[in-house]
Amino acid sequence: MTLTELRYIVAVSQKNHFGKAAQSCFVSQPTLSIAIKKLEEELGVRLFERSSKNEIRITEIGQQIINQAYVVLQQAQILGEIAQQGKDPLSGQFRLGVIYTIGPYLLPNLIPKLTENAPDLKLIIEENFTANLFQSLKQGALDAIIISYPFEEPGIETEPLYEEPFIVALPKNHDWKDRDAIPTEDLASQDLMLLGSGHCFRDQVVEACPNCMSGNSELTRTFEGSSLETIRHMVAAGTGITVLPRTSIVNSQQNEAMIDIKPFKSPSPSRTVAIAWRKHYPRKEAIVTIRETIQTCPLSGVDIIH
Amino acid sequence: MTLTELRYIVAVSQKNHFGKAAQSCFVSQPTLSIAIKKLEEELGVRLFERSSKNEIRITEIGQQIINQAYVVLQQAQILGEIAQQGKDPLSGQFRLGVIYTIGPYLLPNLIPKLTENAPDLKLIIEENFTANLFQSLKQGALDAIIISYPFEEPGIETEPLYEEPFIVALPKNHDWKDRDAIPTEDLASQDLMLLGSGHCFRDQVVEACPNCMSGNSELTRTFEGSSLETIRHMVAAGTGITVLPRTSIVNSQQNEAMIDIKPFKSPSPSRTVAIAWRKHYPRKEAIVTIRETIQTCPLSGVDIIH
DNA sequence: TGTAAGTCATAGATTTTATTGATTGTTGAT
DNA sequence: ATCAACAATCAATAAAATCTATGACTTACA
């Protein structure tokens, strides 16, 4: 049984005439006759009562089968329509993972712009640690993730988005309030507060600032299960200082009032934010659109990587 | 799009592996790969995300299409099942037409026997005049009709069932009550009651009995819209005599009490009852079964024609 | 009754499509 | 670097679908 054969019997049932039915299917009459004969043999049932007069009569069972053929063809057509609708890579769900230290600052910028650039894309966001996002990406639970370099995995491709410098956040009236730029070495002398070890940002800060964890107990200055926002509040309260990625700084009243921001002395430590996807992911176009949309976001103080 | 291709994508979605899916479809791996590639190109949509490792991932749109493919295949299977059921010519509806002067006597015998011989045959009965039955048969509204010869029409085949003699029905205590057999000529002297002219039986009686309609007004002895039963009641009431087909005589109390039955003098007039169907009617087997079933009915006094 | 027109079935040739085994290219693992 | 697993590709072949031409049959009509 083939869909073509079903189309043929439907055509004959509509035209009541083999020749005309063949025409309407754009095939010759023998083609149609043979196809129908083949189907009749396969089903073991006579579908049409042929008489050499100008009428074809549909057998009782033939009518039932033709009715069912309509159903099959209609469902097949629906399949085609589903494909047609889903053809656009910028439609359907797109599951995007973002690490905790980027999500809160990037997404408020990204989402409205993406809604504009790809209105049919239904974005589903997950914030998590790099390791968890990678697992989900590998398993296909996510379509792409936004993480920070270094990130290299077999079967995964990445593309850098922007280079984001780190900055130092001080409480108002801190000793360093009049300094222009902070050398990384100086952090070793301060109460430096950091995220828990699942956050790649923590590791990057530790790596960038020699000896920053010496002196005080590591535990007292590491805040598991916390966020940059929580640590920022603690800076404002005078509990200590911290290092933040540049995009986490938004010019709000609160920031101005309670916290001082200082850049690192050049060369400033920084991280490269990138987007990653499975090598064979078919909707590459969606990735490109998201990447380009991110790169038009007004993220102050970062260097877009083209 | 072909049903085979849909089977292939369903198989891949189940096995998550091209090679194993190919095996389960009893084709080689290249066959399946090419077929899926072709379908993907036709639909303009990537259905599977291939990675050379042991994992096939179904795309979002691919999943939708595979779900719909299930529906299509299921409906196609139902089509096959319909055919399978309909394969048996002795199942399904069978629309049988019977003339008025046969139906009431044949059907009570036929129906229980046919239920036994072809339990899946759903018999639909229509009683009517020959002319109307023929129209319905020609148009396909009936599958077969039981009529009386002469009956010859292009495109229609017939087969005789039995030869049925005519008999004379007299009121009790009629002048002829002691005669053995009636010559057809004698009817001319009697009050002969007949059916209306739509009934072929009427014409046959008129033809068989010379001058039977002479003498009295034709109208007063013709009962339009009547039935043999009505006329029989009038015979019982002493209104006149009539000619009946042999099968209309059942040995009931009432018959015995009120009516005398006399055969015609040899050679007795008679009619040949036959079954007729369209030449190309596909369920010939059903016709044969019905014919054979009729010929086993206990119709007293008729000659079965084999 | 014979002829013409119309119908679907059949036959043989041809083109198209499907299928296969062998091979290649990729990728991740050892 | 080598290996193993896997899907894609290739070239050859098998199968099918399709076409034109023809045949068989029926009806309509002279």
PDB file of C-alpha atoms in Angstrom, chain B residues 13 17 29 44 52 105 125 130 135 150 164 181 186-187 193 240 249 258 284 301:
ATOM      1  CA  SER B  13      13.004   7.075  16.668  1.00  0.00           C
ATOM      2  CA  HIS B  17      20.258   3.945  15.783  1.00  0.00           C
ATOM      3  CA  GLN B  29      21.548   0.781   6.499  1.00  0.00           C
ATOM      4  CA  GLY B  44      12.656  20.791   4.303  1.00  0.00           C
ATOM      5  CA  SER B  52      28.879   9.639  14.896  1.00  0.00           C
ATOM      6  CA  TYR B 105     -43.536 -16.816   1.253  1.00  0.00           C
ATOM      7  CA  ILE B 125     -34.688  -6.627   2.170  1.00  0.00           C
ATOM      8  CA  THR B 130     -40.099  -5.973 -10.791  1.00  0.00           C
ATOM      9  CA  GLN B 135     -34.037   0.191 -11.425  1.00  0.00           C
ATOM     10  CA  PRO B 150     -39.225 -13.345 -18.373  1.00  0.00           C
ATOM     11  CA  GLU B 164     -43.437 -22.708  -9.448  1.00  0.00           C
ATOM     12  CA  ALA B 181     -57.740 -30.415 -11.674  1.00  0.00           C
ATOM     13  CA  ASP B 186     -62.569 -22.902 -17.286  1.00  0.00           C
ATOM     14  CA  LEU B 187     -61.486 -19.789 -15.374  1.00  0.00           C
ATOM     15  CA  MET B 193     -59.829 -11.755  -8.635  1.00  0.00           C
ATOM     16  CA  GLY B 240     -64.713 -15.064  -5.901  1.00  0.00           C
ATOM     17  CA  ILE B 249     -50.040 -21.958   0.041  1.00  0.00           C
ATOM     18  CA  MET B 258     -62.023 -21.596   4.421  1.00  0.00           C
ATOM     19  CA  LYS B 284     -20.525 -13.365  -6.747  1.00  0.00           C
ATOM     20  CA  GLY B 301     -44.668 -28.138  -4.818  1.00  0.00           C
TER      21      GLY B 301
END
